[in-house]
């Protein structure tokens, strides 16, 4: 029967099941976001080993196995219910949240969007006895059983999108492409979140074909370094043309934000932004022919900031016209100058004063490359500081300021006509 036209209907509230299905489809939009949510849960649980297993490009199932904290028995009934989370108590905590998850929606969405979801978990107190928990589509527990397991959690998702025939067909039609996207996102997690200075995580990704053969796609050894992860993913040769990216610069709030904030000293307003990572040397032949290896993060969260990506490519091409850089850039900024709760899949991050940030980034990067060229070290192999600068403190050789000894940011602004302000005081 055809749905009644809107004229025939009066307003009414949707039933809980429909709401659940509608919102779940926004949290888990494709295979990569589904897998990402499970890996983030493992990282949030303090895991030091994470194994991701795909069966038949994820069409059959995917599974994430960790050695994290495990889930305590009193939480079993709630973990897959919408908006139940152990990570955030109220909206005001959102600004200071340091975990990947905070919406309490991933497991509940997966239950609504897959044939089956099963969790096997043990805390240190319960191991080696674990509990296997199966869920209904609504997120309610349907069955509990005992199994042997060390501390940690395994989440298995089978038949992703089977309850949504259109999405399932799309997934089947593009299985290899969707799998490749998931793999690329896992690379991002291996490069920064699993390679933080103080804590390395061993990440292994394995693919099992429908015929049963197995191939290792990623294996990092838990060394807490982005260079080690690059080498583990693409081989040591991939490091050959990379230099460290280590920038720091102030970003002025944009006019609209300033109006909202009211009067204050400029110094209090400028946010310091740091950018850490790796980038191709700024020289002909040192880049890549495509933009396939460009990974961006905000405070360690993988994201896809298109303006920032464009800025890197633009600056890079002014030194190497025919290529794009291999770039891994983690933007470290105050948590109150970005909003991580923009989209349900958490892939979009709103950067306050993004235009000023992009301008300052371009100016800082370009100035640094030029200054390195002046010192003839810009492309020296092994020069790990090649793209390190703090524009607030360091004189830039060859610039106005380098000659006069004045303020670095001021000199860059004058030279480039940029939005980067002179710092006072
Ligand atoms: P969120 O991560 O936003 O809290 P999820 O739906 O992803 O929401 O997870 C719900 C809850 O289940 C988490 O808050 C956590 O308490 C628990 N959980 C899920 N996965 C794991 C895991 N791998 N290890 C430990 N606890 C987990
Ligand atoms: Mg989560």
Tab-separated table of N, CA and C in Angstrom, residues 225-282:
chain	number	residue	atom	x	y	z
A	225	UNK	N	55.825	5.124	18.046
A	225	UNK	CA	56.352	6.149	17.141
A	225	UNK	C	55.670	6.049	15.780
A	226	UNK	N	55.337	7.222	15.244
A	226	UNK	CA	54.668	7.260	13.938
A	226	UNK	C	55.585	6.721	12.848
A	227	UNK	N	56.895	7.014	12.962
A	227	UNK	CA	57.839	6.491	11.966
A	227	UNK	C	57.809	4.958	11.944
A	228	UNK	N	57.777	4.375	13.144
A	228	UNK	CA	57.747	2.900	13.219
A	228	UNK	C	56.477	2.370	12.559
A	229	UNK	N	55.359	3.083	12.730
A	229	UNK	CA	54.106	2.623	12.115
A	229	UNK	C	54.164	2.748	10.596
A	230	UNK	N	54.737	3.843	10.108
A	230	UNK	CA	54.877	4.010	8.645
A	230	UNK	C	55.667	2.841	8.092
A	231	UNK	N	56.768	2.537	8.757
A	231	UNK	CA	57.639	1.465	8.303
A	231	UNK	C	56.913	0.117	8.350
A	232	UNK	N	56.112	-0.086	9.405
A	232	UNK	CA	55.391	-1.361	9.526
A	232	UNK	C	54.310	-1.499	8.445
A	233	UNK	N	53.699	-0.398	8.078
A	233	UNK	CA	52.596	-0.474	7.106
A	233	UNK	C	53.117	-0.535	5.662
A	234	UNK	N	54.073	0.366	5.343
A	234	UNK	CA	54.482	0.470	3.932
A	234	UNK	C	55.926	0.040	3.669
A	235	UNK	N	56.610	-0.395	4.721
A	235	UNK	CA	58.005	-0.799	4.553
A	235	UNK	C	58.947	0.365	4.833
A	236	UNK	N	60.209	0.077	5.230
A	236	UNK	CA	61.144	1.134	5.639
A	236	UNK	C	61.461	2.143	4.526
A	237	UNK	N	61.324	1.726	3.277
A	237	UNK	CA	61.608	2.630	2.159
A	237	UNK	C	60.666	3.844	2.154
A	238	UNK	N	59.471	3.638	2.697
A	238	UNK	CA	58.478	4.724	2.715
A	238	UNK	C	58.961	5.913	3.545
A	239	UNK	N	59.949	5.683	4.438
A	239	UNK	CA	60.440	6.763	5.299
A	239	UNK	C	61.492	7.627	4.613
A	240	UNK	N	61.982	7.138	3.481
A	240	UNK	CA	63.138	7.766	2.843
A	240	UNK	C	62.998	9.257	2.597
A	241	UNK	N	61.843	9.663	2.100
A	241	UNK	CA	61.696	11.078	1.743
A	241	UNK	C	60.852	11.852	2.753
A	242	UNK	N	60.739	11.326	3.967
A	242	UNK	CA	59.909	12.009	4.966
A	242	UNK	C	60.757	12.768	5.978
A	243	UNK	N	60.266	13.936	6.372
A	243	UNK	CA	60.914	14.683	7.461
A	243	UNK	C	59.874	14.944	8.547
A	244	UNK	N	60.345	15.245	9.731
A	244	UNK	CA	59.408	15.520	10.821
A	244	UNK	C	58.667	16.832	10.578
A	245	UNK	N	57.416	16.819	10.942
A	245	UNK	CA	56.605	18.033	10.883
A	245	UNK	C	56.414	18.436	12.338
A	246	UNK	N	56.850	19.642	12.667
A	246	UNK	CA	56.780	20.053	14.064
A	246	UNK	C	56.610	21.572	14.085
A	247	UNK	N	55.375	22.008	13.988
A	247	UNK	CA	55.095	23.441	13.866
A	247	UNK	C	54.359	23.927	15.104
A	248	UNK	N	54.480	25.215	15.371
A	248	UNK	CA	53.679	25.832	16.430
A	248	UNK	C	53.416	27.266	16.016
A	249	UNK	N	52.172	27.684	16.081
A	249	UNK	CA	51.860	29.058	15.694
A	249	UNK	C	50.569	29.502	16.380
A	250	UNK	N	50.414	30.816	16.545
A	250	UNK	CA	49.176	31.310	17.147
A	250	UNK	C	48.096	31.481	16.093
A	251	UNK	N	46.846	31.252	16.468
A	251	UNK	CA	45.725	31.489	15.556
A	251	UNK	C	44.753	32.440	16.238
A	252	UNK	N	44.499	33.548	15.553
A	252	UNK	CA	43.560	34.535	16.085
A	252	UNK	C	42.123	34.053	15.893
A	253	UNK	N	41.241	34.276	16.858
A	253	UNK	CA	39.829	33.960	16.629
A	253	UNK	C	39.282	34.835	15.503
A	254	UNK	N	38.328	34.326	14.742
A	254	UNK	CA	37.751	35.116	13.667
A	254	UNK	C	36.784	36.151	14.221
A	255	UNK	N	36.476	37.168	13.394
A	255	UNK	CA	35.719	38.330	13.870
A	255	UNK	C	34.413	37.937	14.573
A	256	UNK	N	33.686	36.978	13.981
A	256	UNK	CA	32.387	36.615	14.555
A	256	UNK	C	32.554	36.064	15.966
A	257	UNK	N	33.594	35.273	16.148
A	257	UNK	CA	33.845	34.675	17.456
A	257	UNK	C	34.265	35.764	18.441
A	258	UNK	N	35.086	36.710	17.965
A	258	UNK	CA	35.544	37.810	18.819
A	258	UNK	C	34.361	38.621	19.323
A	259	UNK	N	33.405	38.876	18.409
A	259	UNK	CA	32.220	39.656	18.807
A	259	UNK	C	31.468	38.934	19.915
A	260	UNK	N	31.399	37.618	19.801
A	260	UNK	CA	30.676	36.842	20.813
A	260	UNK	C	31.418	36.833	22.145
A	261	UNK	N	32.757	36.844	22.069
A	261	UNK	CA	33.547	36.733	23.298
A	261	UNK	C	33.621	38.044	24.074
A	262	UNK	N	33.427	39.185	23.390
A	262	UNK	CA	33.507	40.475	24.060
A	262	UNK	C	34.944	40.931	24.213
A	263	UNK	N	35.150	42.125	24.862
A	263	UNK	CA	36.491	42.708	24.900
A	263	UNK	C	37.461	41.901	25.780
A	264	UNK	N	38.703	41.799	25.307
A	264	UNK	CA	39.782	41.160	26.081
A	264	UNK	C	41.092	41.437	25.364
A	265	UNK	N	42.169	41.133	26.030
A	265	UNK	CA	43.486	41.328	25.413
A	265	UNK	C	43.692	40.336	24.275
A	266	UNK	N	44.325	40.800	23.195
A	266	UNK	CA	44.597	39.904	22.064
A	266	UNK	C	45.371	38.665	22.482
A	267	UNK	N	46.306	38.903	23.411
A	267	UNK	CA	47.167	37.794	23.837
A	267	UNK	C	46.372	36.633	24.410
A	268	UNK	N	45.262	37.004	25.082
A	268	UNK	CA	44.465	35.948	25.704
A	268	UNK	C	43.666	35.184	24.666
A	269	UNK	N	43.518	35.800	23.496
A	269	UNK	CA	42.630	35.254	22.489
A	269	UNK	C	43.315	34.251	21.562
A	270	UNK	N	44.559	34.568	21.209
A	270	UNK	CA	45.225	33.738	20.213
A	270	UNK	C	45.452	32.347	20.793
A	271	UNK	N	44.973	31.358	20.081
A	271	UNK	CA	45.178	29.984	20.508
A	271	UNK	C	46.460	29.457	19.908
A	272	UNK	N	47.230	28.786	20.713
A	272	UNK	CA	48.430	28.180	20.151
A	272	UNK	C	48.040	26.837	19.529
A	273	UNK	N	48.476	26.648	18.303
A	273	UNK	CA	48.231	25.391	17.619
A	273	UNK	C	49.574	24.730	17.349
A	274	UNK	N	49.654	23.457	17.649
A	274	UNK	CA	50.870	22.709	17.311
A	274	UNK	C	50.498	21.691	16.246
A	275	UNK	N	51.420	21.434	15.350
A	275	UNK	CA	51.187	20.406	14.336
A	275	UNK	C	52.359	19.444	14.378
A	276	UNK	N	52.062	18.196	14.627
A	276	UNK	CA	53.131	17.193	14.732
A	276	UNK	C	52.876	16.059	13.761
A	277	UNK	N	53.936	15.534	13.192
A	277	UNK	CA	53.777	14.401	12.280
A	277	UNK	C	54.952	14.267	11.343
A	278	UNK	N	54.656	13.865	10.123
A	278	UNK	CA	55.686	13.641	9.106
A	278	UNK	C	55.189	14.199	7.784
A	279	UNK	N	56.130	14.636	6.953
A	279	UNK	CA	55.738	15.140	5.632
A	279	UNK	C	56.858	14.879	4.622
A	280	UNK	N	56.475	14.735	3.359
A	280	UNK	CA	57.486	14.562	2.305
A	280	UNK	C	58.399	15.779	2.255
A	281	UNK	N	59.647	15.552	1.929
A	281	UNK	CA	60.557	16.675	1.718
A	281	UNK	C	60.019	17.546	0.599
A	282	UNK	N	60.217	18.845	0.752
A	282	UNK	CA	59.679	19.791	-0.234
A	282	UNK	C	60.644	19.916	-1.404
